[in-house]
Amino acid sequence: MGTTAAPNKQAPQKTSAKAATPQPKTARGEATRRAILAAAERVIGEKGYNDASIGHITSEAGVAQGTFYIYFKTKEQVFSELVLEMGRLVRHSISESTATLTDHLDIEKAGLTAFLRFVRAHPNLYKIVQEALFVDPAAYREYYAKFASGYRVGLLAAVKKGQISEGDAETRAWALMGIARALGEQLVVFTTQKNIPELGDSAQELLANGLKP
Amino acid sequence: MGTTAAPNKQAPQKTSAKAATPQPKTARGEATRRAILAAAERVIGEKGYNDASIGHITSEAGVAQGTFYIYFKTKEQVFSELVLEMGRLVRHSISESTATLTDHLDIEKAGLTAFLRFVRAHPNLYKIVQEALFVDPAAYREYYAKFASGYRVGLLAAVKKGQISEGDAETRAWALMGIARALGEQLVVFTTQKNIPELGDSAQELLANGLKP
DNA sequence: TTGAAACATGAACGAGTATTCATGTTTTGC
DNA sequence: GCAAAACATGAATACTCGTTCATGTTTCAA
């Protein structure tokens, strides 16, 4: 949605995340850091933040425990970074699959199905965001605020173009976000066997015409 | 919504919750148990499950640590009970405020606003349900499954009465649930100062007519 | 009144774990 | 080739916290 594709080359990090440990200075360091981050994603995604110990993470990454603290100040920090990265990934995935579309209802449907595909492919990342509400509320809020803002921008533009009716963009944005989230949860938490295109169709139908007979 | 008002007199507990500690046998015992449960609600709601220690809970309840284990087998158990109770409370609150209504769109709006009022009044209970995904997934699923089932029943009935158009009831149910959840979260996690009736109006408008011009 | 059951206490146990640190190894710039 | 910087190690530290238990106190039925 209206979200700009985030630059991946890590410039001095402008969003949240306190004083970060200095970036690795060699290729080896960068590889190790990435390995730890990837391991953290798997382990935290599976066991949850609290049951995922540094020991678990480092052994999954194939490094010693102390190595962790060369790259991350605390356990919380690696988690926060995970949440930020995941946010970037979903938004990127969505904006990619809507980039060429012009009709807002098509955009909405494509965005939703892209989101659902992403969620099905990364069920652990989905759980991670949920847990951020407790571990790093700021990151959690940032995640959804960015999402909501993307929706709002798209809605306002579509109203201006006459593609959709007028209405409270803020509430609509949150409602749309809520629909996507709930359907995604249906897929990965309730492990429904629903197929994504059909879900997209049903949702678009509801979104376009509402419930009225 | 379609959910039956749950009996509050604790019959032998039919839902989840493993082998529970026997119910208290005297008035004193019952009062203590209730005090611990209430303290757990406050403490876990504030600090989250993992940072809420038994010590915190019992001292908030004004009893010794050991007393906790007279009434609850484990820390997890008190949490599970909290989630179940909260589910009962919301559903009851919603079904009460929709009981006299007959038009489905009115019911939907009244249910949503009742939910939002409840959430605003119990922001800590809201957080508790979220955390159940990690602490007691079964309770989490039960919570939302019951909600979804209520929605689905209501939708099917309304279609039969010709009050709303036809459409996939399951997906619609999850979408409606998602909307409610997102708007509730907007209130308590993002602490918007929005007023609830206006949110209800906007949402109903969207739900009734959709986005089409 | 009295004995038994229910309830209450808080100190102690044991297991787990985030973080640090002194010591090695590898890579880099020159 | 070599010093210095960067990276890696894993044992040790310094906790926290869930749970148990031996010992009291209160309540209740008869």
Short mmCIF file of C-alpha atoms (C1' of nucleotides) in Angstrom, two decimals:
data_model
loop_
_atom_site.label_atom_id
_atom_site.label_comp_id
_atom_site.label_asym_id
_atom_site.label_seq_id
_atom_site.Cartn_x
_atom_site.Cartn_y
_atom_site.Cartn_z
CA MET A 1 0.00 0.00 0.00
CA GLY A 2 1.16 3.59 -0.01
CA THR A 3 4.21 2.50 1.97
CA THR A 4 7.52 3.29 0.37
CA ALA A 5 9.84 0.36 -0.13
CA ALA A 6 12.22 0.69 2.81
CA PRO A 7 15.91 0.97 1.99
CA ASN A 8 17.64 -2.23 3.03
CA LYS A 9 21.18 -0.96 3.21
CA GLN A 10 21.32 -0.14 6.88
CA ALA A 11 21.82 3.55 7.18
CA PRO A 12 22.21 4.75 10.82
CA GLN A 13 18.74 3.33 11.73
CA LYS A 14 16.25 6.12 12.05
CA THR A 15 13.24 4.44 13.67
CA SER A 16 13.16 3.00 17.21
CA ALA A 17 15.87 0.73 18.73
CA LYS A 18 17.99 2.37 21.45
CA ALA A 19 21.75 2.69 21.27
CA ALA A 20 22.60 -0.26 19.09
CA THR A 21 25.83 -2.24 19.21
CA PRO A 22 28.10 -1.02 16.43
CA GLN A 23 27.54 -2.71 13.09
CA PRO A 24 29.96 -5.50 12.22
CA LYS A 25 33.02 -4.27 10.41
CA THR A 26 34.02 -7.35 8.44
CA ALA A 27 32.25 -9.86 6.21
CA ARG A 28 32.69 -12.55 8.83
CA GLY A 29 31.05 -10.39 11.44
CA GLU A 30 28.13 -9.57 9.22
CA ALA A 31 27.57 -13.23 8.44
CA THR A 32 27.60 -14.16 12.11
CA ARG A 33 25.21 -11.40 12.98
CA ARG A 34 22.84 -12.52 10.29
CA ALA A 35 23.07 -16.12 11.47
CA ILE A 36 22.13 -15.09 14.99
CA LEU A 37 19.22 -13.01 13.78
CA ALA A 38 17.93 -15.85 11.63
CA ALA A 39 18.28 -18.30 14.49
CA ALA A 40 16.45 -15.91 16.78
CA GLU A 41 13.64 -15.75 14.28
CA ARG A 42 13.25 -19.51 14.25
CA VAL A 43 13.69 -20.09 17.97
CA ILE A 44 11.60 -17.18 19.24
CA GLY A 45 8.96 -17.89 16.63
CA GLU A 46 8.66 -21.43 17.89
CA LYS A 47 9.14 -21.20 21.64
CA GLY A 48 8.06 -17.62 22.25
CA TYR A 49 10.22 -14.84 23.63
CA ASN A 50 10.53 -16.04 27.20
CA ASP A 51 11.21 -19.69 26.56
CA ALA A 52 13.74 -18.87 23.89
CA SER A 53 17.02 -18.60 25.77
CA ILE A 54 20.19 -17.03 24.46
CA GLY A 55 21.67 -20.49 24.69
CA HIS A 56 19.01 -21.89 22.39
CA ILE A 57 19.49 -19.11 19.92
CA THR A 58 23.27 -19.26 19.79
CA SER A 59 23.39 -23.03 19.56
CA GLU A 60 20.85 -22.89 16.73
CA ALA A 61 23.10 -20.31 15.10
CA GLY A 62 26.18 -22.45 15.71
CA VAL A 63 28.11 -19.92 17.78
CA ALA A 64 29.07 -19.59 21.44
CA GLN A 65 26.85 -17.79 23.89
CA GLY A 66 29.20 -14.89 24.37
CA THR A 67 29.16 -14.17 20.67
CA PHE A 68 25.59 -13.04 20.97
CA TYR A 69 26.64 -10.01 22.97
CA ILE A 70 29.11 -8.88 20.35
CA TYR A 71 26.19 -8.08 18.08
CA PHE A 72 23.25 -7.40 20.36
CA LYS A 73 23.13 -5.50 23.60
CA THR A 74 20.32 -7.54 25.11
CA LYS A 75 17.81 -10.23 24.33
CA GLU A 76 15.21 -7.54 23.93
CA GLN A 77 17.21 -5.83 21.25
CA VAL A 78 17.39 -8.81 18.95
CA PHE A 79 13.67 -9.17 19.32
CA SER A 80 12.98 -5.56 18.47
CA GLU A 81 15.08 -5.84 15.40
CA LEU A 82 13.14 -8.91 14.35
CA VAL A 83 9.88 -7.04 14.62
CA LEU A 84 11.16 -4.12 12.58
CA GLU A 85 12.51 -6.42 9.90
CA MET A 86 9.31 -8.34 9.69
CA GLY A 87 7.36 -5.13 9.27
CA ARG A 88 9.59 -4.17 6.37
CA LEU A 89 9.16 -7.56 4.76
CA VAL A 90 5.36 -7.64 4.87
CA ARG A 91 4.96 -4.11 3.66
CA HIS A 92 7.38 -4.72 0.88
CA SER A 93 5.61 -7.88 -0.14
CA ILE A 94 2.26 -6.11 -0.20
CA SER A 95 3.39 -3.03 -2.05
CA GLU A 96 5.08 -5.20 -4.64
CA SER A 97 1.91 -7.05 -5.47
CA THR A 98 -0.19 -3.91 -5.72
CA ALA A 99 2.26 -1.69 -7.56
CA THR A 100 0.79 -2.08 -11.03
CA LEU A 101 -2.88 -1.86 -10.06
CA THR A 102 -5.04 1.23 -10.37
CA ASP A 103 -8.52 0.36 -9.13
CA HIS A 104 -8.74 0.59 -5.38
CA LEU A 105 -10.90 -2.45 -4.87
CA ASP A 106 -8.43 -4.48 -6.90
CA ILE A 107 -5.61 -3.06 -4.82
CA GLU A 108 -7.41 -3.97 -1.64
CA LYS A 109 -7.93 -7.54 -2.75
CA ALA A 110 -4.40 -7.98 -4.07
CA GLY A 111 -2.96 -6.49 -0.89
CA LEU A 112 -5.02 -8.80 1.25
CA THR A 113 -4.11 -11.94 -0.64
CA ALA A 114 -0.44 -10.93 -0.67
CA PHE A 115 -0.64 -10.49 3.08
CA LEU A 116 -2.28 -13.87 3.51
CA ARG A 117 0.34 -15.59 1.38
CA PHE A 118 3.05 -13.92 3.42
CA VAL A 119 1.48 -14.99 6.66
CA ARG A 120 1.13 -18.56 5.53
CA ALA A 121 4.77 -18.58 4.46
CA HIS A 122 6.00 -17.01 7.71
CA PRO A 123 3.73 -18.18 10.51
CA ASN A 124 6.46 -17.71 13.06
CA LEU A 125 7.01 -14.09 12.12
CA TYR A 126 3.32 -13.55 12.62
CA LYS A 127 3.57 -14.82 16.18
CA ILE A 128 6.53 -12.57 16.78
CA VAL A 129 4.59 -9.41 16.09
CA GLN A 130 1.89 -10.51 18.48
CA GLU A 131 4.37 -10.95 21.25
CA ALA A 132 5.86 -7.53 20.66
CA LEU A 133 2.89 -6.06 22.48
CA PHE A 134 4.50 -7.29 25.67
CA VAL A 135 8.18 -7.28 24.91
CA ASP A 136 8.46 -4.04 22.94
CA PRO A 137 5.20 -2.12 22.83
CA ALA A 138 6.78 0.73 20.89
CA ALA A 139 7.75 -1.60 18.08
CA TYR A 140 4.30 -3.12 18.13
CA ARG A 141 2.63 0.24 17.82
CA GLU A 142 5.00 1.30 15.11
CA TYR A 143 4.20 -1.82 13.16
CA TYR A 144 0.47 -1.23 13.13
CA ALA A 145 0.70 2.53 12.86
CA LYS A 146 2.66 2.20 9.64
CA PHE A 147 0.18 -0.28 8.31
CA ALA A 148 -2.77 1.92 9.20
CA SER A 149 -1.14 4.92 7.66
CA GLY A 150 -0.60 3.06 4.40
CA TYR A 151 -4.25 2.07 4.30
CA ARG A 152 -5.40 5.59 5.11
CA VAL A 153 -3.37 7.16 2.33
CA GLY A 154 -4.70 4.66 -0.17
CA LEU A 155 -8.27 5.23 0.93
CA LEU A 156 -8.04 8.99 0.69
CA ALA A 157 -6.55 8.79 -2.78
CA ALA A 158 -9.28 6.41 -3.91
CA VAL A 159 -11.99 8.70 -2.60
CA LYS A 160 -10.46 11.60 -4.48
CA LYS A 161 -10.48 9.55 -7.66
CA GLY A 162 -14.09 8.63 -7.06
CA GLN A 163 -13.29 4.93 -6.88
CA ILE A 164 -14.91 4.48 -3.49
CA SER A 165 -17.51 6.32 -1.48
CA GLU A 166 -16.63 8.92 1.13
CA GLY A 167 -16.27 7.88 4.75
CA ASP A 168 -14.08 8.13 7.84
CA ALA A 169 -10.69 7.09 6.46
CA GLU A 170 -9.15 6.44 9.85
CA THR A 171 -11.81 4.02 11.02
CA ARG A 172 -11.94 2.38 7.63
CA ALA A 173 -8.20 1.89 7.70
CA TRP A 174 -8.33 0.17 11.04
CA ALA A 175 -11.26 -1.93 9.97
CA LEU A 176 -9.46 -3.11 6.84
CA MET A 177 -6.35 -3.87 8.82
CA GLY A 178 -8.43 -5.80 11.30
CA ILE A 179 -9.97 -7.90 8.56
CA ALA A 180 -6.58 -8.80 7.14
CA ARG A 181 -5.25 -9.67 10.54
CA ALA A 182 -8.20 -11.83 11.46
CA LEU A 183 -8.15 -13.76 8.22
CA GLY A 184 -4.44 -14.26 8.57
CA GLU A 185 -4.90 -15.54 12.05
CA GLN A 186 -7.55 -17.92 10.83
CA LEU A 187 -4.93 -19.39 8.54
CA VAL A 188 -2.00 -19.82 10.87
CA VAL A 189 -3.42 -19.97 14.37
CA PHE A 190 -6.56 -21.85 13.58
CA THR A 191 -4.90 -23.66 10.69
CA THR A 192 -7.90 -23.56 8.44
CA GLN A 193 -7.39 -25.23 5.12
CA LYS A 194 -9.11 -22.36 3.32
CA ASN A 195 -7.55 -21.34 0.05
CA ILE A 196 -6.35 -17.81 -0.16
CA PRO A 197 -7.91 -16.66 -3.45
CA GLU A 198 -11.37 -17.65 -2.22
CA LEU A 199 -10.82 -15.78 1.02
CA GLY A 200 -9.79 -12.80 -1.06
CA ASP A 201 -12.93 -13.03 -3.16
CA SER A 202 -15.24 -13.25 -0.16
CA ALA A 203 -13.53 -10.39 1.58
CA GLN A 204 -13.56 -8.19 -1.47
CA GLU A 205 -17.23 -8.88 -2.00
CA LEU A 206 -17.98 -7.83 1.57
CA LEU A 207 -15.74 -4.81 1.33
CA ALA A 208 -17.19 -3.63 -1.92
CA ASN A 209 -20.88 -4.06 -1.27
CA GLY A 210 -21.29 -4.45 2.46
CA LEU A 211 -23.94 -6.60 4.06
CA LYS A 212 -27.06 -4.85 2.81
CA PRO A 213 -29.36 -6.99 0.67
CA MET B 1 -24.19 -12.39 19.89
CA GLY B 2 -25.78 -15.80 19.53
CA THR B 3 -23.77 -17.00 22.52
CA THR B 4 -25.74 -18.27 25.45
CA ALA B 5 -25.17 -16.45 28.71
CA ALA B 6 -22.77 -18.78 30.50
CA PRO B 7 -23.85 -20.07 33.92
CA ASN B 8 -21.73 -18.43 36.57
CA LYS B 9 -22.26 -20.90 39.36
CA GLN B 10 -19.23 -23.06 38.75
CA ALA B 11 -20.48 -26.44 37.79
CA PRO B 12 -17.68 -29.02 37.32
CA GLN B 13 -16.04 -26.90 34.54
CA LYS B 14 -16.75 -28.40 31.20
CA THR B 15 -14.39 -26.51 28.88
CA SER B 16 -10.60 -26.65 29.04
CA ALA B 17 -8.48 -26.40 32.26
CA LYS B 18 -6.77 -29.65 33.29
CA ALA B 19 -7.27 -31.33 36.63
CA ALA B 20 -8.12 -28.32 38.78
CA THR B 21 -7.39 -27.98 42.46
CA PRO B 22 -10.55 -28.81 44.40
CA GLN B 23 -12.89 -25.86 44.92
CA PRO B 24 -12.65 -24.15 48.32
CA LYS B 25 -14.96 -25.68 50.88
CA THR B 26 -15.56 -22.74 53.18
CA ALA B 27 -16.50 -19.11 52.78
CA ARG B 28 -13.05 -18.04 53.87
CA GLY B 29 -11.45 -20.19 51.24
CA GLU B 30 -13.69 -18.88 48.53
CA ALA B 31 -12.89 -15.29 49.47
CA THR B 32 -9.15 -15.95 49.40
CA ARG B 33 -9.36 -17.66 46.06
CA ARG B 34 -11.28 -14.77 44.63
CA ALA B 35 -8.76 -12.31 46.04
CA ILE B 36 -5.89 -14.15 44.38
CA LEU B 37 -7.71 -14.29 41.06
CA ALA B 38 -8.48 -10.59 41.20
CA ALA B 39 -4.89 -9.78 42.10
CA ALA B 40 -3.66 -11.93 39.25
CA GLU B 41 -5.89 -10.02 36.90
CA ARG B 42 -4.42 -6.71 37.96
CA VAL B 43 -0.79 -7.82 38.13
CA ILE B 44 -0.69 -9.92 34.97
CA GLY B 45 -2.69 -7.29 33.13
CA GLU B 46 -0.10 -4.70 34.03
CA LYS B 47 3.21 -6.51 33.94
CA GLY B 48 2.41 -9.31 31.54
CA TYR B 49 2.45 -13.01 32.32
CA ASN B 50 6.17 -13.50 32.63
CA ASP B 51 7.02 -10.48 34.70
CA ALA B 52 4.14 -11.12 37.03
CA SER B 53 5.61 -13.37 39.70
CA ILE B 54 3.65 -15.41 42.18
CA GLY B 55 5.17 -13.19 44.83
CA HIS B 56 3.75 -10.09 43.20
CA ILE B 57 0.35 -11.66 42.88
CA THR B 58 0.14 -12.96 46.43
CA SER B 59 1.42 -9.78 47.98
CA GLU B 60 -1.10 -7.81 45.94
CA ALA B 61 -3.73 -10.21 47.23
CA GLY B 62 -2.47 -9.86 50.80
CA VAL B 63 -1.68 -13.53 51.37
CA ALA B 64 1.49 -15.59 51.70
CA GLN B 65 3.13 -17.14 48.68
CA GLY B 66 2.31 -20.67 49.68
CA THR B 67 -1.37 -19.85 49.83
CA PHE B 68 -1.40 -19.51 46.08
CA TYR B 69 -0.85 -23.24 45.69
CA ILE B 70 -3.79 -24.13 47.85
CA TYR B 71 -6.07 -22.78 45.14
CA PHE B 72 -4.11 -23.08 41.92
CA LYS B 73 -1.93 -25.89 40.72
CA THR B 74 0.42 -23.69 38.71
CA LYS B 75 0.90 -20.15 37.52
CA GLU B 76 -0.41 -21.21 34.14
CA GLN B 77 -3.65 -22.39 35.65
CA VAL B 78 -4.57 -19.08 37.20
CA PHE B 79 -3.91 -17.48 33.86
CA SER B 80 -6.08 -19.91 31.96
CA GLU B 81 -8.89 -19.31 34.36
CA LEU B 82 -8.54 -15.59 33.82
CA VAL B 83 -8.87 -15.98 30.09
CA LEU B 84 -11.94 -18.14 30.38
CA GLU B 85 -13.58 -15.72 32.77
CA MET B 86 -12.84 -12.78 30.56
CA GLY B 87 -14.38 -14.55 27.60
CA ARG B 88 -17.53 -15.12 29.59
CA LEU B 89 -17.64 -11.48 30.63
CA VAL B 90 -17.31 -9.97 27.15
CA ARG B 91 -19.77 -12.33 25.57
CA HIS B 92 -22.23 -11.69 28.32
CA SER B 93 -21.82 -7.95 27.99
CA ILE B 94 -22.38 -8.11 24.26
CA SER B 95 -25.35 -10.43 24.29
CA GLU B 96 -26.99 -8.28 26.95
CA SER B 97 -26.84 -5.17 24.82
CA THR B 98 -28.17 -6.88 21.72
CA ALA B 99 -30.85 -8.99 23.32
CA THR B 100 -33.80 -6.76 22.48
CA LEU B 101 -32.79 -5.89 18.91
CA THR B 102 -34.15 -7.51 15.79
CA ASP B 103 -32.48 -5.89 12.78
CA HIS B 104 -29.12 -7.43 12.08
CA LEU B 105 -27.32 -4.22 11.22
CA ASP B 106 -28.53 -2.72 14.47
CA ILE B 107 -27.36 -5.80 16.31
CA GLU B 108 -23.97 -5.56 14.68
CA LYS B 109 -23.56 -1.96 15.67
CA ALA B 110 -24.81 -2.45 19.21
CA GLY B 111 -22.56 -5.46 19.65
CA LEU B 112 -19.57 -3.55 18.42
CA THR B 113 -20.13 -0.58 20.66
CA ALA B 114 -20.76 -2.84 23.65
CA PHE B 115 -17.49 -4.57 22.90
CA LEU B 116 -15.68 -1.26 22.64
CA ARG B 117 -17.11 -0.04 25.92
CA PHE B 118 -16.06 -3.27 27.56
CA VAL B 119 -12.56 -3.00 26.19
CA ARG B 120 -12.18 0.55 27.35
CA ALA B 121 -13.36 -0.44 30.81
CA HIS B 122 -11.06 -3.49 30.99
CA PRO B 123 -7.91 -2.70 29.06
CA ASN B 124 -5.91 -5.15 31.13
CA LEU B 125 -8.22 -8.04 30.35
CA TYR B 126 -7.76 -7.22 26.70
CA LYS B 127 -4.03 -7.63 27.02
CA ILE B 128 -4.52 -10.89 28.85
CA VAL B 129 -6.29 -12.51 25.94
CA GLN B 130 -3.53 -11.47 23.60
CA GLU B 131 -0.94 -13.13 25.75
CA ALA B 132 -2.92 -16.34 25.90
CA LEU B 133 -1.67 -17.12 22.41
CA PHE B 134 1.68 -17.92 24.02
CA VAL B 135 0.74 -19.08 27.49
CA ASP B 136 -2.35 -21.12 26.74
CA PRO B 137 -3.02 -21.44 23.02
CA ALA B 138 -6.01 -23.68 23.58
CA ALA B 139 -7.72 -21.03 25.66
CA TYR B 140 -6.89 -18.44 23.05
CA ARG B 141 -8.39 -20.47 20.28
CA GLU B 142 -11.43 -21.25 22.34
CA TYR B 143 -11.94 -17.57 23.00
CA TYR B 144 -11.98 -16.60 19.35
CA ALA B 145 -13.71 -19.73 18.14
CA LYS B 146 -16.65 -18.99 20.41
CA PHE B 147 -16.75 -15.44 19.19
CA ALA B 148 -16.62 -16.46 15.56
CA SER B 149 -19.31 -19.04 16.05
CA GLY B 150 -21.58 -16.43 17.58
CA TYR B 151 -21.08 -14.14 14.64
CA ARG B 152 -21.64 -16.94 12.15
CA VAL B 153 -24.92 -17.98 13.70
CA GLY B 154 -26.15 -14.41 13.69
CA LEU B 155 -25.16 -13.90 10.08
CA LEU B 156 -26.86 -17.05 8.87
CA ALA B 157 -30.06 -16.13 10.68
CA ALA B 158 -30.00 -12.66 9.19
CA VAL B 159 -29.54 -14.01 5.69
CA LYS B 160 -32.49 -16.31 6.19
CA LYS B 161 -34.60 -13.36 7.29
CA GLY B 162 -33.48 -11.40 4.25
CA GLN B 163 -31.91 -8.69 6.39
CA ILE B 164 -28.52 -8.99 4.72
CA SER B 165 -27.24 -10.28 1.42
CA GLU B 166 -25.91 -13.79 0.94
CA GLY B 167 -22.21 -14.47 1.31
CA ASP B 168 -19.62 -16.73 2.92
CA ALA B 169 -20.68 -16.63 6.57
CA GLU B 170 -17.42 -18.00 7.89
CA THR B 171 -15.22 -15.39 6.26
CA ARG B 172 -17.68 -12.66 7.11
CA ALA B 173 -17.66 -13.75 10.73
CA TRP B 174 -13.89 -13.53 10.92
CA ALA B 175 -13.89 -10.21 9.15
CA LEU B 176 -16.41 -8.73 11.56
CA MET B 177 -14.49 -10.07 14.50
CA GLY B 178 -11.33 -8.59 13.10
CA ILE B 179 -12.92 -5.19 12.75
CA ALA B 180 -14.08 -5.22 16.34
CA ARG B 181 -10.72 -6.31 17.56
CA ALA B 182 -8.84 -3.70 15.58
CA LEU B 183 -11.06 -0.86 16.70
CA GLY B 184 -10.78 -2.03 20.28
CA GLU B 185 -7.05 -2.11 19.98
CA GLN B 186 -7.08 1.38 18.57
CA LEU B 187 -8.75 2.46 21.78
CA VAL B 188 -6.61 0.78 24.39
CA VAL B 189 -3.26 0.11 22.79
CA PHE B 190 -3.06 3.24 20.71
CA THR B 191 -5.08 5.21 23.26
CA THR B 192 -7.01 7.16 20.68
CA GLN B 193 -9.45 9.62 22.14
CA LYS B 194 -12.13 8.61 19.62
CA ASN B 195 -15.61 8.38 21.00
CA ILE B 196 -17.26 5.04 20.78
CA PRO B 197 -20.63 5.95 19.24
CA GLU B 198 -18.91 7.66 16.31
CA LEU B 199 -16.70 4.62 15.76
CA GLY B 200 -19.84 2.53 15.79
CA ASP B 201 -21.48 4.75 13.21
CA SER B 202 -18.51 4.70 10.85
CA ALA B 203 -18.13 0.97 11.15
CA GLN B 204 -21.79 0.31 10.59
CA GLU B 205 -21.77 2.53 7.53
CA LEU B 206 -18.87 0.57 6.09
CA LEU B 207 -20.42 -2.75 7.01
CA ALA B 208 -23.77 -1.90 5.55
CA ASN B 209 -22.78 -0.33 2.25
CA GLY B 210 -19.18 -1.28 1.65
CA LEU B 211 -16.72 0.96 -0.12
CA LYS B 212 -18.36 1.18 -3.55
CA PRO B 213 -19.36 4.68 -4.59
"C1'" DT C 1 -16.01 -28.80 73.79
"C1'" DT C 2 -13.23 -31.22 70.77
"C1'" DG C 3 -11.01 -33.53 67.12
"C1'" DA C 4 -10.48 -33.33 62.28
"C1'" DA C 5 -10.44 -30.93 58.13
"C1'" DA C 6 -9.54 -26.79 55.88
"C1'" DC C 7 -6.79 -22.97 55.47
"C1'" DA C 8 -2.46 -20.12 56.01
"C1'" DT C 9 2.40 -19.23 56.48
"C1'" DG C 10 7.14 -18.08 54.78
"C1'" DA C 11 11.50 -20.04 54.59
"C1'" DA C 12 14.08 -23.11 51.71
"C1'" DC C 13 15.05 -25.65 47.39
"C1'" DG C 14 16.27 -26.19 42.80
"C1'" DA C 15 16.35 -25.15 38.23
"C1'" DG C 16 17.03 -21.90 34.69
"C1'" DT C 17 19.23 -18.10 32.42
"C1'" DA C 18 20.70 -13.22 30.94
"C1'" DT C 19 24.95 -11.15 31.02
"C1'" DT C 20 30.07 -10.54 31.80
"C1'" DC C 21 34.84 -11.45 31.24
"C1'" DA C 22 39.46 -13.18 30.74
"C1'" DT C 23 41.43 -15.59 27.34
"C1'" DG C 24 42.20 -17.23 22.62
"C1'" DT C 25 41.86 -16.99 17.35
"C1'" DT C 26 41.19 -14.79 12.89
"C1'" DT C 27 41.21 -11.05 9.81
"C1'" DT C 28 42.75 -6.59 8.17
"C1'" DG C 29 45.51 -2.70 6.72
"C1'" DC C 30 50.04 -1.59 5.66
"C1'" DG D 1 55.02 -10.53 7.62
"C1'" DC D 2 53.13 -8.05 11.56
"C1'" DA D 3 50.83 -5.39 14.91
"C1'" DA D 4 46.26 -4.03 15.92
"C1'" DA D 5 41.60 -4.51 15.55
"C1'" DA D 6 37.80 -7.48 15.14
"C1'" DC D 7 35.80 -11.58 16.25
"C1'" DA D 8 34.98 -15.89 19.06
"C1'" DT D 9 34.84 -18.70 23.15
"C1'" DG D 10 32.57 -20.90 27.26
"C1'" DA D 11 32.96 -20.94 32.01
"C1'" DA D 12 31.59 -18.12 35.88
"C1'" DT D 13 28.51 -14.66 37.95
"C1'" DA D 14 24.50 -13.21 39.93
"C1'" DC D 15 20.62 -13.24 40.03
"C1'" DT D 16 15.04 -14.42 39.66
"C1'" DC D 17 11.23 -17.21 40.47
"C1'" DG D 18 8.03 -21.37 40.52
"C1'" DT D 19 7.10 -24.77 43.62
"C1'" DT D 20 7.29 -27.54 47.99
"C1'" DC D 21 6.89 -28.44 52.79
"C1'" DA D 22 6.95 -28.61 57.76
"C1'" DT D 23 4.69 -26.07 60.90
"C1'" DG D 24 0.95 -23.30 62.72
"C1'" DT D 25 -3.94 -21.33 62.99
"C1'" DT D 26 -8.88 -21.15 62.02
"C1'" DT D 27 -13.26 -23.16 61.09
"C1'" DC D 28 -16.77 -26.63 61.43
"C1'" DA D 29 -19.52 -30.69 62.49
"C1'" DA D 30 -21.10 -33.50 66.10
#
